[in-house]
Short mmCIF file of C-alpha atoms and ligand atoms in Angstrom, two decimals:
data_model
loop_
_atom_site.label_atom_id
_atom_site.label_comp_id
_atom_site.label_asym_id
_atom_site.label_seq_id
_atom_site.Cartn_x
_atom_site.Cartn_y
_atom_site.Cartn_z
CA MET A 1 106.54 134.65 109.39
CA THR A 2 103.35 133.45 110.51
CA SER A 3 102.75 129.72 112.26
CA GLN A 4 103.29 126.71 109.80
CA THR A 5 99.63 125.81 110.26
CA THR A 6 95.84 126.56 110.62
CA GLU A 7 93.93 124.39 113.42
CA ASN A 8 90.71 124.37 111.90
CA PRO A 9 91.16 125.17 108.14
CA GLU A 10 87.67 126.53 106.53
CA TYR A 11 89.38 126.16 103.05
CA ILE A 12 92.58 124.54 101.72
CA TYR A 13 93.43 127.84 100.75
CA ASP A 14 94.28 129.15 104.87
CA LEU A 15 96.92 126.18 104.51
CA THR A 16 100.47 126.74 104.86
CA VAL A 17 102.99 124.06 103.86
CA LYS A 18 106.68 124.47 103.53
CA ASP A 19 108.56 123.87 100.45
CA ALA A 20 111.50 121.79 100.02
CA LYS A 21 114.00 124.53 101.06
CA GLY A 22 111.72 124.99 104.00
CA LYS A 23 110.05 127.86 102.95
CA TYR A 24 107.24 128.57 104.16
CA VAL A 25 104.02 128.28 100.82
CA ASN A 26 100.51 129.29 101.47
CA LEU A 27 98.47 127.14 99.10
CA GLY A 28 95.95 130.34 98.46
CA ILE A 29 98.62 130.72 95.62
CA TYR A 30 96.67 127.53 93.87
CA LYS A 31 93.48 129.28 93.67
CA GLY A 32 91.50 128.75 90.31
CA LYS A 33 93.87 125.35 90.03
CA VAL A 34 92.54 121.76 90.40
CA LEU A 35 94.79 120.02 92.24
CA LEU A 36 96.47 116.60 92.63
CA ILE A 37 98.04 116.11 95.88
CA VAL A 38 100.21 112.74 96.24
CA ASN A 39 102.42 111.62 99.34
CA VAL A 40 104.99 110.10 97.48
CA ALA A 41 108.20 107.91 98.62
CA SER A 42 111.16 108.15 96.12
CA LYS A 43 113.08 104.57 97.74
CA CYS A 44 109.57 103.35 96.74
CA ARG A 45 110.07 99.74 94.36
CA MET A 46 106.92 100.34 92.70
CA THR A 47 107.16 104.13 92.60
CA ASN A 48 108.78 104.53 88.65
CA LEU A 49 105.24 104.11 87.38
CA ASN A 50 103.78 106.46 89.44
CA TYR A 51 106.21 109.17 89.15
CA THR A 52 106.28 108.43 85.49
CA GLU A 53 102.50 108.47 84.49
CA LEU A 54 102.58 111.65 87.39
CA ASN A 55 104.93 113.18 84.91
CA GLN A 56 103.08 112.44 81.95
CA LEU A 57 99.65 114.02 83.74
CA TYR A 58 101.22 117.30 84.52
CA GLU A 59 102.88 117.84 80.63
CA LYS A 60 99.40 116.75 79.54
CA TYR A 61 96.91 119.16 81.61
CA LYS A 62 99.71 122.27 83.29
CA GLY A 63 99.01 124.11 80.98
CA GLN A 64 95.02 123.99 81.54
CA GLY A 65 95.53 124.87 84.96
CA LEU A 66 96.53 121.42 86.69
CA GLU A 67 99.16 121.21 89.70
CA ILE A 68 100.22 118.44 91.39
CA LEU A 69 101.61 119.09 94.70
CA ALA A 70 104.12 116.03 96.24
CA PHE A 71 104.62 115.20 99.54
CA PRO A 72 107.58 113.12 101.05
CA CYS A 73 106.38 110.80 103.79
CA ASN A 74 108.43 108.12 105.44
CA GLN A 75 105.57 106.16 107.47
CA PHE A 76 105.50 103.06 104.86
CA GLY A 77 107.25 100.97 105.58
CA GLU A 78 110.28 103.86 105.80
CA GLU A 79 110.67 103.74 102.54
CA GLU A 80 111.30 108.04 102.27
CA PRO A 81 114.02 107.71 104.00
CA GLY A 82 115.99 110.45 102.09
CA SER A 83 116.72 114.52 103.46
CA ASN A 84 114.32 116.79 101.47
CA ASP A 85 117.26 117.65 98.95
CA GLU A 86 118.10 114.00 98.32
CA ILE A 87 114.44 113.75 98.00
CA SER A 88 114.30 116.51 94.97
CA GLU A 89 117.23 115.29 92.91
CA PHE A 90 116.15 111.41 93.23
CA VAL A 91 112.69 112.60 91.56
CA CYS A 92 114.22 115.47 89.22
CA ALA A 93 117.53 113.27 88.11
CA ARG A 94 115.50 110.42 87.43
CA PHE A 95 111.79 111.04 86.42
CA ARG A 96 112.60 115.05 85.83
CA SER A 97 109.55 115.61 87.19
CA GLU A 98 108.32 119.44 87.00
CA PHE A 99 106.00 119.40 89.83
CA PRO A 100 107.13 120.80 93.08
CA ILE A 101 108.03 118.25 95.75
CA PHE A 102 107.05 120.15 99.78
CA ASP A 103 108.76 119.53 102.37
CA LYS A 104 108.42 115.96 103.95
CA ILE A 105 105.54 115.11 106.12
CA GLU A 106 103.36 113.15 108.01
CA VAL A 107 99.95 111.85 106.39
CA ASN A 108 98.60 109.86 109.61
CA GLY A 109 98.33 110.20 113.78
CA ASN A 110 98.65 112.83 115.73
CA ASN A 111 101.43 114.62 114.01
CA ALA A 112 99.76 114.31 110.83
CA SER A 113 100.44 117.23 108.62
CA PRO A 114 97.26 119.93 109.05
CA LEU A 115 97.13 119.86 104.83
CA TYR A 116 96.77 115.74 105.53
CA LYS A 117 94.10 116.66 108.22
CA TYR A 118 91.95 118.24 106.32
CA LEU A 119 92.27 116.54 103.29
CA LYS A 120 91.55 113.46 104.89
CA LEU A 121 87.72 115.04 106.32
CA GLY A 122 85.05 112.84 105.31
CA ASN A 123 87.19 111.05 103.18
CA TRP A 124 87.30 107.75 104.02
CA GLY A 125 89.51 104.94 102.64
CA ILE A 126 89.79 100.97 103.84
CA PHE A 127 91.35 101.36 107.13
CA GLY A 128 89.29 104.79 107.96
CA ASP A 129 90.89 108.27 107.38
CA ASP A 130 94.35 106.59 107.54
CA ILE A 131 96.22 106.65 104.22
CA GLN A 132 96.96 103.42 103.38
CA TRP A 133 100.44 104.01 101.60
CA ASN A 134 102.30 105.86 99.56
CA PHE A 135 100.80 107.16 96.23
CA ALA A 136 97.38 108.07 97.54
CA LYS A 137 95.87 110.77 95.32
CA PHE A 138 93.25 113.54 96.43
CA LEU A 139 91.75 115.58 93.82
CA ILE A 140 90.65 119.31 94.56
CA ASP A 141 89.28 121.32 92.27
CA LYS A 142 89.60 125.10 91.16
CA ASP A 143 87.37 125.92 93.84
CA GLY A 144 88.91 124.52 96.70
CA GLN A 145 87.17 121.37 97.55
CA VAL A 146 88.18 117.81 97.65
CA VAL A 147 86.25 115.54 95.57
CA HIS A 148 87.83 112.84 94.79
CA ARG A 149 90.18 110.29 97.46
CA TYR A 150 91.93 107.55 95.76
CA TYR A 151 93.61 104.63 97.04
CA PRO A 152 97.47 104.28 96.27
CA THR A 153 96.98 101.54 93.59
CA THR A 154 94.95 103.92 91.55
CA SER A 155 96.90 104.79 88.31
CA PRO A 156 97.95 108.57 88.20
CA LEU A 157 96.80 108.18 83.86
CA SER A 158 93.30 106.24 85.05
CA LEU A 159 92.09 110.28 86.67
CA GLU A 160 92.84 111.68 83.68
CA TYR A 161 88.75 111.21 82.88
CA ASP A 162 88.19 112.95 86.31
CA ILE A 163 90.95 115.82 85.69
CA LYS A 164 89.40 116.84 82.32
CA LYS A 165 86.20 117.60 83.64
CA LEU A 166 87.06 119.47 86.61
CA LEU A 167 89.66 121.23 84.05
CA GLU A 168 86.40 122.14 82.25
C1 NAG B 1 101.69 103.15 92.50
O1 NAG B 1 102.45 102.72 93.93
C2 NAG B 1 100.98 102.27 94.85
C3 NAG B 1 101.46 102.27 95.96
O2 NAG B 1 102.95 101.40 96.13
C4 NAG B 1 101.38 100.80 94.09
O3 NAG B 1 100.36 100.40 94.98
C5 NAG B 1 100.75 101.19 92.58
O4 NAG B 1 100.74 100.09 92.43
C6 NAG B 1 101.47 102.21 91.99
N1 NAG B 1 101.24 102.50 90.85
C7 NAG B 1 101.78 102.42 89.60
C8 NAG B 1 100.60 103.24 88.01
O5 NAG B 1 102.87 101.84 89.23
#
């Protein structure tokens, strides 16, 4: 197996991440899809509505080429303490999420996953490029360009207009 990461990827499709079972997934399999990438927390008090709305978006638009990629992260208030299996079970059992939940990662700091280093390049939030909290959202067009970064407080359903435009 090649290494998990590419240090200076030119395209998001050059990156490889791990799924919840530890298997490597090259993001190249998502070429031609509109991607919504979210750092999630399962045990966060405010998570329910985010998951519910993400599910609604996925149900409505997966047939048209939307993929939602969720990455558990425990850098925010230790709200995501479970193992990958627990996280998948939680999301699947409680919310019947069909979108993939990947391996737990860090999104800020030196150990941030190469995917998040890439996503944050040139996409600033209120704390520089740091992710502020769970449920920051990135929208990637069919050519792999990171076109929007949304705050954690932006509700998934309010992205619908932008997603529809990218799917056209
Ligand atoms: C999603 O989660 C963020 C961060 O916890 C929160 O600020 C926001 O209100 C939540 N949105 C919804 C729609 O639940």
